[in-house]
mmCIF file of C-alpha atoms and ligand atoms in Angstrom:
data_model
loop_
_atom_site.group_PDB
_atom_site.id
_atom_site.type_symbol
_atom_site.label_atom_id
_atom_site.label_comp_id
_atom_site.label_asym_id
_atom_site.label_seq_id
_atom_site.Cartn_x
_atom_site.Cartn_y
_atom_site.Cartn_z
ATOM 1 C CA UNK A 1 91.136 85.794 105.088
ATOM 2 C CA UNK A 2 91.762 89.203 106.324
ATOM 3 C CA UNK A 3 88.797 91.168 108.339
ATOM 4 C CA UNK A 4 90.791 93.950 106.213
ATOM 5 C CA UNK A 5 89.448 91.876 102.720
ATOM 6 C CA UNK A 6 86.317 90.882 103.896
ATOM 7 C CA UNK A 7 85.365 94.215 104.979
ATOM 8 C CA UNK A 8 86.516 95.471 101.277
ATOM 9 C CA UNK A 9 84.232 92.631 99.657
ATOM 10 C CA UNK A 10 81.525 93.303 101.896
ATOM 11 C CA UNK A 11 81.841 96.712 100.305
ATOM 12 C CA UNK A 12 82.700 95.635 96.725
ATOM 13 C CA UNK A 13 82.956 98.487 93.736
ATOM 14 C CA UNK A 14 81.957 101.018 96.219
ATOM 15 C CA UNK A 15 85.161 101.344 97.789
ATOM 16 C CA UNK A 16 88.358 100.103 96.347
ATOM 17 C CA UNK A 17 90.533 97.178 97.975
ATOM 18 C CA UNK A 18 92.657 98.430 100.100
ATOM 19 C CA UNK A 19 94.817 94.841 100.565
ATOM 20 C CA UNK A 20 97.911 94.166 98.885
ATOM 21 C CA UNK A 21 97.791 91.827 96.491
ATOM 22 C CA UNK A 22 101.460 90.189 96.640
ATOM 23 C CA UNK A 23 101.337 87.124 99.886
ATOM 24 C CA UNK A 24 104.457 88.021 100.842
ATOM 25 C CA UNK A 25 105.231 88.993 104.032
ATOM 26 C CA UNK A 26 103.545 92.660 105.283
ATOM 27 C CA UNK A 27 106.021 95.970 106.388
ATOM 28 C CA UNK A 28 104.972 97.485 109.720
ATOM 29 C CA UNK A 29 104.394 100.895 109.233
ATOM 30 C CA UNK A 30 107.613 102.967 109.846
ATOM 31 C CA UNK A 31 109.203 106.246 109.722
ATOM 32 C CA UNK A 32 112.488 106.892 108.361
ATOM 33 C CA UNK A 33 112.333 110.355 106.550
ATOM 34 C CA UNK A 34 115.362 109.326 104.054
ATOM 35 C CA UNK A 35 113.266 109.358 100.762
ATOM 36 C CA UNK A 36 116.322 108.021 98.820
ATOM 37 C CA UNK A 37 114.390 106.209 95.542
ATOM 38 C CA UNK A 38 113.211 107.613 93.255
ATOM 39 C CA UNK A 39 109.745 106.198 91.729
ATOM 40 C CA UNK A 40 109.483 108.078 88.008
ATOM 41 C CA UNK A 41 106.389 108.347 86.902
ATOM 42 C CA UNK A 42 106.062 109.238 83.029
ATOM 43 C CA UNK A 43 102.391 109.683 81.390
ATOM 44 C CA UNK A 44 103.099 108.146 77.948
ATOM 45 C CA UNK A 45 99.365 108.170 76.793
ATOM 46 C CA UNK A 46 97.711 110.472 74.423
ATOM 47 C CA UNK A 47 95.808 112.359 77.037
ATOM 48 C CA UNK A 48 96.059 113.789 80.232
ATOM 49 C CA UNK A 49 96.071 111.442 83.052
ATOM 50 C CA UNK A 50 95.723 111.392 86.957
ATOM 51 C CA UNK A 51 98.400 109.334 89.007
ATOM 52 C CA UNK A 52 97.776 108.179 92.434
ATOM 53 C CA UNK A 53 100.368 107.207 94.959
ATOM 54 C CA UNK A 54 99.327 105.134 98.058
ATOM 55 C CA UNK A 55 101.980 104.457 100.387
ATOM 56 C CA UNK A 56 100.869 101.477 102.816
ATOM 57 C CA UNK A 57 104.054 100.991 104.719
ATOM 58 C CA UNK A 58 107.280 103.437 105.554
ATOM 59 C CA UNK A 59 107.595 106.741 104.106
ATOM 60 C CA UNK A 60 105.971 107.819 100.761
ATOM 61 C CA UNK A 61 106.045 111.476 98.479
ATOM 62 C CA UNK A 62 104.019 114.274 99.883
ATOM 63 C CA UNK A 63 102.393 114.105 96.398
ATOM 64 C CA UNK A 64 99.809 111.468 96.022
ATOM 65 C CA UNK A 65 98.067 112.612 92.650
ATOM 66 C CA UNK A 66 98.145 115.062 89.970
ATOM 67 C CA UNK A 67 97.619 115.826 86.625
ATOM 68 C CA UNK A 68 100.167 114.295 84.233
ATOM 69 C CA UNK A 69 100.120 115.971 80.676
ATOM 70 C CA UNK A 70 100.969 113.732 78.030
ATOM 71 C CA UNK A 71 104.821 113.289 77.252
ATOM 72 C CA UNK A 72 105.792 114.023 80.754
ATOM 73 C CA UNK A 73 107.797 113.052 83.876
ATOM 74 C CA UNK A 74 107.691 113.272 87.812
ATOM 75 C CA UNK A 75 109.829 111.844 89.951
ATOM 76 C CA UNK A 76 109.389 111.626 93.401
ATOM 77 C CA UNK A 77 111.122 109.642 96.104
ATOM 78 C CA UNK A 78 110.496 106.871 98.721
ATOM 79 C CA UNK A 79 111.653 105.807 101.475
ATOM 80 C CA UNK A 80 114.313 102.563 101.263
ATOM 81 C CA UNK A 81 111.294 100.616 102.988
ATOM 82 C CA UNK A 82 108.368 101.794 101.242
ATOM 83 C CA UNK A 83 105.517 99.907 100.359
ATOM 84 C CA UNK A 84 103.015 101.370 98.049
ATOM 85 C CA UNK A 85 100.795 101.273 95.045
ATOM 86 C CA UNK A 86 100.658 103.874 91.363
ATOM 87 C CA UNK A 87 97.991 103.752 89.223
ATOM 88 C CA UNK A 88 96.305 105.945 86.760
ATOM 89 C CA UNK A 89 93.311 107.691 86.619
ATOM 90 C CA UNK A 90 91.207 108.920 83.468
ATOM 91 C CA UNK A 91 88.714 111.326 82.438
ATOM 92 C CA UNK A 92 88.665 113.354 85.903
ATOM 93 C CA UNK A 93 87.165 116.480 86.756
ATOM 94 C CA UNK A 94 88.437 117.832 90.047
ATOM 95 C CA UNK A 95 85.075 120.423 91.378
ATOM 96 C CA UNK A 96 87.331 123.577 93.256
ATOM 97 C CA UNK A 97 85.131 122.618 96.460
ATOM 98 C CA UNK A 98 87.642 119.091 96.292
ATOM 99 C CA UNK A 99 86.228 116.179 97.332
ATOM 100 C CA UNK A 100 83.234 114.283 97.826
ATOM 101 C CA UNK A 101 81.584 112.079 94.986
ATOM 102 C CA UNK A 102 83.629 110.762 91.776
ATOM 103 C CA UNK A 103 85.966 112.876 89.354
ATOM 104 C CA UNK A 104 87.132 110.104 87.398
ATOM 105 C CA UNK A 105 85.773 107.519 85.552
ATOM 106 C CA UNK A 106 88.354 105.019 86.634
ATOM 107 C CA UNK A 107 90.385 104.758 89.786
ATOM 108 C CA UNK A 108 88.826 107.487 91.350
ATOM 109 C CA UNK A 109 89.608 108.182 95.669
ATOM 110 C CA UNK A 110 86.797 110.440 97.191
ATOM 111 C CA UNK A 111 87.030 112.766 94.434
ATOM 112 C CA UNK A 112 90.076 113.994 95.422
ATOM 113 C CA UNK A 113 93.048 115.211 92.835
ATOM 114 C CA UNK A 114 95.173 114.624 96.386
ATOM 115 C CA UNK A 115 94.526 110.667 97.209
ATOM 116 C CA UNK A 116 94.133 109.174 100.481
ATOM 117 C CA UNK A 117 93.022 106.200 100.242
ATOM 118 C CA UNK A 118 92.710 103.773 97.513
ATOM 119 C CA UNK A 119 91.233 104.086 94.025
ATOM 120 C CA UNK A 120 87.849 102.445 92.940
ATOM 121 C CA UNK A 121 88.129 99.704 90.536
ATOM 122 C CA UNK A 122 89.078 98.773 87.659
ATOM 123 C CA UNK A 123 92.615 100.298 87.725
ATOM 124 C CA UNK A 124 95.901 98.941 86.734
ATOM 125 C CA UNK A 125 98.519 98.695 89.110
ATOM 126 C CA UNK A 126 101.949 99.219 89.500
ATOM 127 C CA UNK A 127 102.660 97.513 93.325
ATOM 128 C CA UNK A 128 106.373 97.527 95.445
ATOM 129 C CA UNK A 129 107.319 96.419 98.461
ATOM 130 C CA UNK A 130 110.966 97.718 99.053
ATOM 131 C CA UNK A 131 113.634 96.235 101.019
ATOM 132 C CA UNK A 132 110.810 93.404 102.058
ATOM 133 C CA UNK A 133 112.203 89.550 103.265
ATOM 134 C CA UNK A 134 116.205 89.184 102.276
ATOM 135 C CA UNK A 135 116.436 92.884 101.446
ATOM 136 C CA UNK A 136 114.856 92.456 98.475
ATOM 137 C CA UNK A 137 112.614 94.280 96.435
ATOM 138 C CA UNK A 138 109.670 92.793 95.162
ATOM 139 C CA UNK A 139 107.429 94.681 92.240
ATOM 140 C CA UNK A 140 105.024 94.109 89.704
ATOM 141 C CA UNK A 141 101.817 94.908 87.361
ATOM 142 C CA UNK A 142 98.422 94.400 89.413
ATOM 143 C CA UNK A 143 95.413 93.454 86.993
ATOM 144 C CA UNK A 144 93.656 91.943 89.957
ATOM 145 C CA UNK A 145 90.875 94.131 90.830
ATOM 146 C CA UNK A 146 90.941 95.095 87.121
ATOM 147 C CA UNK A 147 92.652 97.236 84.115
ATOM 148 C CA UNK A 148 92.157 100.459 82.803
ATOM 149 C CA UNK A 149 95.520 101.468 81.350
ATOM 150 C CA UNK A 150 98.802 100.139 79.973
ATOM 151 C CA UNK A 151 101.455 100.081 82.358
ATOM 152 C CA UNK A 152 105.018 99.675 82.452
ATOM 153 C CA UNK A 153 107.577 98.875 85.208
ATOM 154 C CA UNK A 154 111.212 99.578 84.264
ATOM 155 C CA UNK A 155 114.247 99.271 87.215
ATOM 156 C CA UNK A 156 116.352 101.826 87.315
ATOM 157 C CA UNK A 157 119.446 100.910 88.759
ATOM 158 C CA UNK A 158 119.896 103.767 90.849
ATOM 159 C CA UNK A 159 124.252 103.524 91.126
ATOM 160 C CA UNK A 160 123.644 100.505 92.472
ATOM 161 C CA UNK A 161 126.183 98.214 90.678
ATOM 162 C CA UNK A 162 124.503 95.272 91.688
ATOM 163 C CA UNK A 163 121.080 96.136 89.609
ATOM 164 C CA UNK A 164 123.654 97.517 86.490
ATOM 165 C CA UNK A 165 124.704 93.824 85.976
ATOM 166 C CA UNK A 166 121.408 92.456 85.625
ATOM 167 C CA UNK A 167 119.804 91.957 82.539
ATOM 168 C CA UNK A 168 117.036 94.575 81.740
ATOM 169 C CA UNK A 169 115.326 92.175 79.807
ATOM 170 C CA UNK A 170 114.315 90.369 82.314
ATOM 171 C CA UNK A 171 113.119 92.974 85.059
ATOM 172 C CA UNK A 172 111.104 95.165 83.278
ATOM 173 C CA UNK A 173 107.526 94.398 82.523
ATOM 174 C CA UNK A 174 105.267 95.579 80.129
ATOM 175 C CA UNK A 175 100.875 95.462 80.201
ATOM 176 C CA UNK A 176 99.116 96.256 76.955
ATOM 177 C CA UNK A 177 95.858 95.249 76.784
ATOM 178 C CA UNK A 178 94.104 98.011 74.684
ATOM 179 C CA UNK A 179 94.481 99.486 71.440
ATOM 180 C CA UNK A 180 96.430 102.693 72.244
ATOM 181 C CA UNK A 181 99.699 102.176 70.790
ATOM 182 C CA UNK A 182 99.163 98.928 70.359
ATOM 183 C CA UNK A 183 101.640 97.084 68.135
ATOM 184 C CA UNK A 184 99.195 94.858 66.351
ATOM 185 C CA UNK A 185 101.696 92.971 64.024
ATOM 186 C CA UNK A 186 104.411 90.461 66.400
ATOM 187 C CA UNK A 187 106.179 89.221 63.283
ATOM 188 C CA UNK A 188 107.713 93.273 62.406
ATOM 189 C CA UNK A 189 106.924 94.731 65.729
ATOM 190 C CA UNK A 190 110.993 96.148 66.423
ATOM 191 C CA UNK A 191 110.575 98.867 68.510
ATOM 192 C CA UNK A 192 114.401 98.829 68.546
ATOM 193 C CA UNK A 193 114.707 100.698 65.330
ATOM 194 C CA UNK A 194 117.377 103.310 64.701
ATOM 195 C CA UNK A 195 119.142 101.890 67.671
ATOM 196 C CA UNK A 196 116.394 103.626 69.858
ATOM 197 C CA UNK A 197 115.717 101.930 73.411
ATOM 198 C CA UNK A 198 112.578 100.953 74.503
ATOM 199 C CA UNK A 199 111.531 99.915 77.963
ATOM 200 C CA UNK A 200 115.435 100.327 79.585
ATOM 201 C CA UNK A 201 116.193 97.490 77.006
ATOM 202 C CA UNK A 202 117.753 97.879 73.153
ATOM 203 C CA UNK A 203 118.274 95.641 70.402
ATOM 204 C CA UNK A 204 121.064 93.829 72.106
ATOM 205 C CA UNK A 205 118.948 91.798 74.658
ATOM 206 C CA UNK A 206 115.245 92.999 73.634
ATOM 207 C CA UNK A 207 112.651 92.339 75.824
ATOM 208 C CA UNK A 208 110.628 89.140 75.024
ATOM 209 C CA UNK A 209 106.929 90.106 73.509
ATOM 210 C CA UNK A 210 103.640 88.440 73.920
ATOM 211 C CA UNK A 211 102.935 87.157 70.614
ATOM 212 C CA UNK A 212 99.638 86.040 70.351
ATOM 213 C CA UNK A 213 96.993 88.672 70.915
ATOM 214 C CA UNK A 214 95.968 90.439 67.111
ATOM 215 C CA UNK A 215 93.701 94.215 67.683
ATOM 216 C CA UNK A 216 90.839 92.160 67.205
ATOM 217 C CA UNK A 217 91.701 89.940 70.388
ATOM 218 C CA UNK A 218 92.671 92.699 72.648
ATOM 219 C CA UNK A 219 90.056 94.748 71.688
ATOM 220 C CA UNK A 220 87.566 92.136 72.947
ATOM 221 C CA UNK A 221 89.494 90.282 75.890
ATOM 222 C CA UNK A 222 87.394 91.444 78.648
ATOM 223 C CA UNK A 223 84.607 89.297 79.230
ATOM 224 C CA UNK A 224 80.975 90.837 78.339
ATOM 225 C CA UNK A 225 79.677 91.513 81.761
ATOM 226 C CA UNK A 226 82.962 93.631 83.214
ATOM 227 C CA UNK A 227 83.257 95.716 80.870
ATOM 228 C CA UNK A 228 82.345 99.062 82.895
ATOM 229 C CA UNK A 229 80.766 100.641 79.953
ATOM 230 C CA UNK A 230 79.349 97.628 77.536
ATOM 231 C CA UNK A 231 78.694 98.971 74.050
ATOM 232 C CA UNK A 232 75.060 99.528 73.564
ATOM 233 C CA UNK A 233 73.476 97.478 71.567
ATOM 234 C CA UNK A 234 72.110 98.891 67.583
ATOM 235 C CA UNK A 235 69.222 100.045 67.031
ATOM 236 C CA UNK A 236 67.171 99.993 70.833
ATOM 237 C CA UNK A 237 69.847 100.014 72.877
ATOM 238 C CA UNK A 238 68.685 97.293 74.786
ATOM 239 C CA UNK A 239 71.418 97.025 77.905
ATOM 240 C CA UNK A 240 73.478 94.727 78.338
ATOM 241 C CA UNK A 241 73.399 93.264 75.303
ATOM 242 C CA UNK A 242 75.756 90.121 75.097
ATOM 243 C CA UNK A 243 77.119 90.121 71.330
ATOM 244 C CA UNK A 244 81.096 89.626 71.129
ATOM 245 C CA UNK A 245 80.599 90.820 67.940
ATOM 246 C CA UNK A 246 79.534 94.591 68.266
ATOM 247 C CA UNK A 247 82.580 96.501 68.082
ATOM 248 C CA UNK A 248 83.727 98.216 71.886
ATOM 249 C CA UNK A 249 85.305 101.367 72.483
ATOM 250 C CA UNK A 250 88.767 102.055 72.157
ATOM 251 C CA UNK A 251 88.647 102.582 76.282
ATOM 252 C CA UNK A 252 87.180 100.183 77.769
ATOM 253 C CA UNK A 253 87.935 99.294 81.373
ATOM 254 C CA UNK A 254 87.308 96.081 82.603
ATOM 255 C CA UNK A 255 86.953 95.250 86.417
ATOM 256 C CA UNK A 256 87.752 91.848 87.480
ATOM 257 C CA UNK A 257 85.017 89.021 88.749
ATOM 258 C CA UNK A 258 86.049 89.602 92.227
ATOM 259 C CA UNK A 259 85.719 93.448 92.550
ATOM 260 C CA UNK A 260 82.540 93.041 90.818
ATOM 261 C CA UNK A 261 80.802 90.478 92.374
ATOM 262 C CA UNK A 262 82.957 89.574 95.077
ATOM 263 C CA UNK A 263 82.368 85.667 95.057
ATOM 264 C CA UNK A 264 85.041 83.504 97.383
ATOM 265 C CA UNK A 265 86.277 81.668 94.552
ATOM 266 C CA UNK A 266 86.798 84.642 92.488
ATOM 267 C CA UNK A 267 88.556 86.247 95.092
ATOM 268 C CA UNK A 268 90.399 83.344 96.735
ATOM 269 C CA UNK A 269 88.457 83.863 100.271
ATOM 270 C CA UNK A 270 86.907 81.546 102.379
ATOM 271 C CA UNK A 271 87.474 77.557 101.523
ATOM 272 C CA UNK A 272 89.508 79.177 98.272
ATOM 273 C CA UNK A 273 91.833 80.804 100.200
ATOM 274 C CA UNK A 274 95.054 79.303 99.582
ATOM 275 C CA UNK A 275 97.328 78.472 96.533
ATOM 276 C CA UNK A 276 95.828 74.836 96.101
ATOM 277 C CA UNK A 277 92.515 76.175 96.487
ATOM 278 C CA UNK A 278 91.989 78.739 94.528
ATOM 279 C CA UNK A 279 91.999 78.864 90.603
ATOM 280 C CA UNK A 280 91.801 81.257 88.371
ATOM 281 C CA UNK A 281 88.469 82.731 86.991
ATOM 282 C CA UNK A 282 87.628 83.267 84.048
ATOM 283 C CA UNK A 283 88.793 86.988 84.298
ATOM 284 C CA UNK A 284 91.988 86.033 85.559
ATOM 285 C CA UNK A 285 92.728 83.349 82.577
ATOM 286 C CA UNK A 286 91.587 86.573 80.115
ATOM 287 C CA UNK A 287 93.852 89.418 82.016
ATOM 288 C CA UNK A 288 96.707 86.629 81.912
ATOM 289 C CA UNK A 289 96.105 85.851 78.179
ATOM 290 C CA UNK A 290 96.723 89.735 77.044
ATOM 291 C CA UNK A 291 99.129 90.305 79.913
ATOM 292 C CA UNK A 292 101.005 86.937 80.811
ATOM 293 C CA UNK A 293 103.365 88.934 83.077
ATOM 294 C CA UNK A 294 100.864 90.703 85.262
ATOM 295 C CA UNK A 295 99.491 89.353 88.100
ATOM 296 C CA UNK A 296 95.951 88.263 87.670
ATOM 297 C CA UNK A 297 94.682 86.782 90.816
ATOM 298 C CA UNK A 298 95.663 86.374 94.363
ATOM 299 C CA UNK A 299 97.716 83.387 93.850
ATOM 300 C CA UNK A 300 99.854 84.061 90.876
ATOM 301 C CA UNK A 301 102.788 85.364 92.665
ATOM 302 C CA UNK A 302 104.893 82.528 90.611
ATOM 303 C CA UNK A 303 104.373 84.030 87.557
ATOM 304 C CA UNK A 304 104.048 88.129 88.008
ATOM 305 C CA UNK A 305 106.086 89.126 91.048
ATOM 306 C CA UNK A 306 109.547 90.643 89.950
ATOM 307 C CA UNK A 307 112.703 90.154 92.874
ATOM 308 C CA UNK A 308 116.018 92.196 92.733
ATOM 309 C CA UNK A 309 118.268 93.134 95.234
ATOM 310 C CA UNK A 310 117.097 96.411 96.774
ATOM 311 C CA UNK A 311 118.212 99.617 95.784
ATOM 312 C CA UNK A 312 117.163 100.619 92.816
ATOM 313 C CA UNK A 313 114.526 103.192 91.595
ATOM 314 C CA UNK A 314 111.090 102.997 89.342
ATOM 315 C CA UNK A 315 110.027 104.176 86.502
ATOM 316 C CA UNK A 316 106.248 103.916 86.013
ATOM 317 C CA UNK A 317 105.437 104.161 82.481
ATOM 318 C CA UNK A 318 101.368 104.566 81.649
ATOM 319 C CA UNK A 319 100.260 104.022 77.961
ATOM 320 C CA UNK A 320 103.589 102.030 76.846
ATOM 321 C CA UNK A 321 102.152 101.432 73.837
ATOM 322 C CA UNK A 322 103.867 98.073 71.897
ATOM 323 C CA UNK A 323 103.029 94.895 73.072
ATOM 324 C CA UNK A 324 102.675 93.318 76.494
ATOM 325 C CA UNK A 325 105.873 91.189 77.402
ATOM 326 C CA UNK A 326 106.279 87.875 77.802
ATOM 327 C CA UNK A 327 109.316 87.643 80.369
ATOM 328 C CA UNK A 328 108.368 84.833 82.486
ATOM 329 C CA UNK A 329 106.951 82.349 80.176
ATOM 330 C CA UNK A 330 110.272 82.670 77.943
ATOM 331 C CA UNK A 331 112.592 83.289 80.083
ATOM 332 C CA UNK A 332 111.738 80.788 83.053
ATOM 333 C CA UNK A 333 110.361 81.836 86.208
ATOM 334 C CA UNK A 334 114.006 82.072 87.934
ATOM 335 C CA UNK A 335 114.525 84.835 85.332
ATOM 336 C CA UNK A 336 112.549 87.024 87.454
ATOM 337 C CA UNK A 337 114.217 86.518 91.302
ATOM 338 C CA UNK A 338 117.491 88.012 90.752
ATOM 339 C CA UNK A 339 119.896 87.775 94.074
HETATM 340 C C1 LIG B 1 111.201 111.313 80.738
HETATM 341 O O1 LIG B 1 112.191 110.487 81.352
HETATM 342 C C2 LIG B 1 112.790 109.565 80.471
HETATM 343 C C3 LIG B 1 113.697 108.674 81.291
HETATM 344 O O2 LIG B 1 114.638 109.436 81.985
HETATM 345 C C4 LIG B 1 113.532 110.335 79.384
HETATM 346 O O3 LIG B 1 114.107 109.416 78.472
HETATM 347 C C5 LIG B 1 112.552 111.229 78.649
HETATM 348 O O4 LIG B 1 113.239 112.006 77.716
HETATM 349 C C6 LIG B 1 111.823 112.130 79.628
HETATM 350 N N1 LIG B 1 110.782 112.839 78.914
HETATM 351 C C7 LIG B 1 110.582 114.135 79.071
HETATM 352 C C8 LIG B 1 109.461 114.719 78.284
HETATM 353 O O5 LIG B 1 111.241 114.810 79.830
HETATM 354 C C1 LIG B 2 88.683 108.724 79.100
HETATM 355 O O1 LIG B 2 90.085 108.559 79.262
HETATM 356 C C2 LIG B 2 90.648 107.682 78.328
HETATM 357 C C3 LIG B 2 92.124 107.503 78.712
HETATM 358 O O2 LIG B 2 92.783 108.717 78.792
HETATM 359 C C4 LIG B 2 90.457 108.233 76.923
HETATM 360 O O3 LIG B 2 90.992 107.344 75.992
HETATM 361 C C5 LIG B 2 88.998 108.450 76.672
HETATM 362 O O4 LIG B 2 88.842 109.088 75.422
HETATM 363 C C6 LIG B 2 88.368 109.309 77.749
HETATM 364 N N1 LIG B 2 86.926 109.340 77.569
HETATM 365 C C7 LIG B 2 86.240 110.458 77.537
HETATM 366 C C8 LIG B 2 84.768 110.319 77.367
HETATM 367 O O5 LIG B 2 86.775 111.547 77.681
#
């Protein structure tokens, strides 16, 4: 274990994990001032949201959060080495003083509109490490220190000839695990219609969906006690109250049983840390249930991290509405490590 992950346990919800979640080997940082990839980052939900960028290794955008109306883009650009981190973050309230205290209900860092650091969980995660072993890039959705928002990853090839050739069903990812824009029917879900694209993909070679989860299951995937804001219970409001049945909120965040208790075997530390040690909890078999190609717990590289050849760009889609995909479980896990 780390002293970096201990010291972010010993801390737990107070302060967000700053470790990457991918074992794969770690970028020194690096400067190389050639921002050449572009990361697009395109707020799809119905309200305004706050994106973060955290760059932990070479050279990331001078902006690292701002308000993204909904129905619009940003691009910035990264470095051909950068490794980094995009998430969302909801219901904010930036004071003009800046800083200090909490803005946002989820993924807040410092209070900032500007981050610095990283964000407080839960918050959904969109993670890259460019250029890392074999100049490849690896990339993929983070539900390991929890979810707040849908999230899409879709490669954009960039020019690069190389990424053109590759199937786009099988590189871009897609997490849905609440009801906004959900797609609750699987059997006439087609978001292909009218020849429109969806995702970098079209009706030619659509992206394989999760098929499984109905409103009523995603609504109520997280388990009882992460939920960040439980439902009250009727009539005394008597808190927590541990009823499945009493209908949640349309947003509800759940953190996962590591940020919020911080237990070794949750978090794969200690005597669990390592791949035949660890197992996943039971908020890791829940976040992989709605979200079977997100990575749910330290040890899931196998089935949630996403290799190309490097070169390409990002697009970071929040609120993709649809359904979550289902790329590795249908498609094989050598589907996913392309060159
Ligand atoms: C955002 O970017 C995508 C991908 O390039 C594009 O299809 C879409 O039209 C853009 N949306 C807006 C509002 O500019
Ligand atoms: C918080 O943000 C989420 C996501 O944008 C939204 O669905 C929800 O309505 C917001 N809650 C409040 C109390 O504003």
């Amino acid at each position: 274990m780390s002293a970096l992950r201990l010291a972010s346990l010993l801390l737990l919800a107070l302060t967000a994990s700053a470790e990457h979640h991918m074992s794969r080997p770690r970028l020194a940082q690096r400067q190389s001032g050639n921002n050449n990839r572009p990361i697009l980052i395109s707020n799809w939900c119905t309200e305004t949201i706050y994106p973060a960028i955290l760059t932990q290794g070479g050279t990331g955008p001078s902006t690292t959060g701002y308000a993204a109306q909904p129905n619009t883009n940003l691009t910035v650009y990264v470095s051909s080495d950068w490794q980094g981190r995009v998430w969302g973050r909801t219901n904010c309230t930036f004071s003009s003083s800046g800083g200090g205290g909490s803005s946002c209900t989820t993924g807040d860092c410092g209070g900032l509109q500007a981050c610095k650091g990283p964000g407080v969980p839960p918050a959904t995660l969109a993670e890259f490490t460019l250029a890392g072993s074999q100049s490849q890039d690896f990339y993929d959705i983070s539900l390991v220190d929890g979810y707040n928002l849908g999230l899409a990853i879709v490669l954009l090839p960039n020019g690069n000839s190389a990424l053109q050739a590759l199937d786009p069903s099988t590189t871009n990812p897609s997490c849905v695990a609440s009801l906004n824009g959900f797609a609750a029917s699987s059997s006439s879900y087609n978001p292909y219609a009218n020849n429109q694209q969806f995702l970098g993909t079209s009706s030619s070679s659509p992206l394989p969906f999760e098929s499984k989860q109905t409103a009523s299951t995603l609504s109520s995937w997280c388990p009882w006690d992460l939920q960040t804001s439980p439902p009250l219970a009727p009539g005394d409001g008597v808190y927590p109250y541990p009823d499945g049945s009493i209908s949640r909120p349309a947003f509800d965040p759940c953190i996962s049983a590591c940020s919020k208790y911080g237990d070794a075997s949750y978090c794969c530390t200690g005597k669990y840390n390592g791949p035949n040690s660890c197992s996943p909890s039971y908020y890791s078999k829940a976040a992989k249930g709605v979200c079977p190609d997100a990575y749910s717990y330290a040890y899931d590289d196998q089935t949630s991290t996403f290799i190309t050849p490097t070169g390409g760009g990002f697009q970071v889609v929040f609120c993709p509405g649809g359904r979550s995909t289902d790329i590795i479980a249908s498609k094989g896990s050598g589907a996913i490590k392309h060159g």
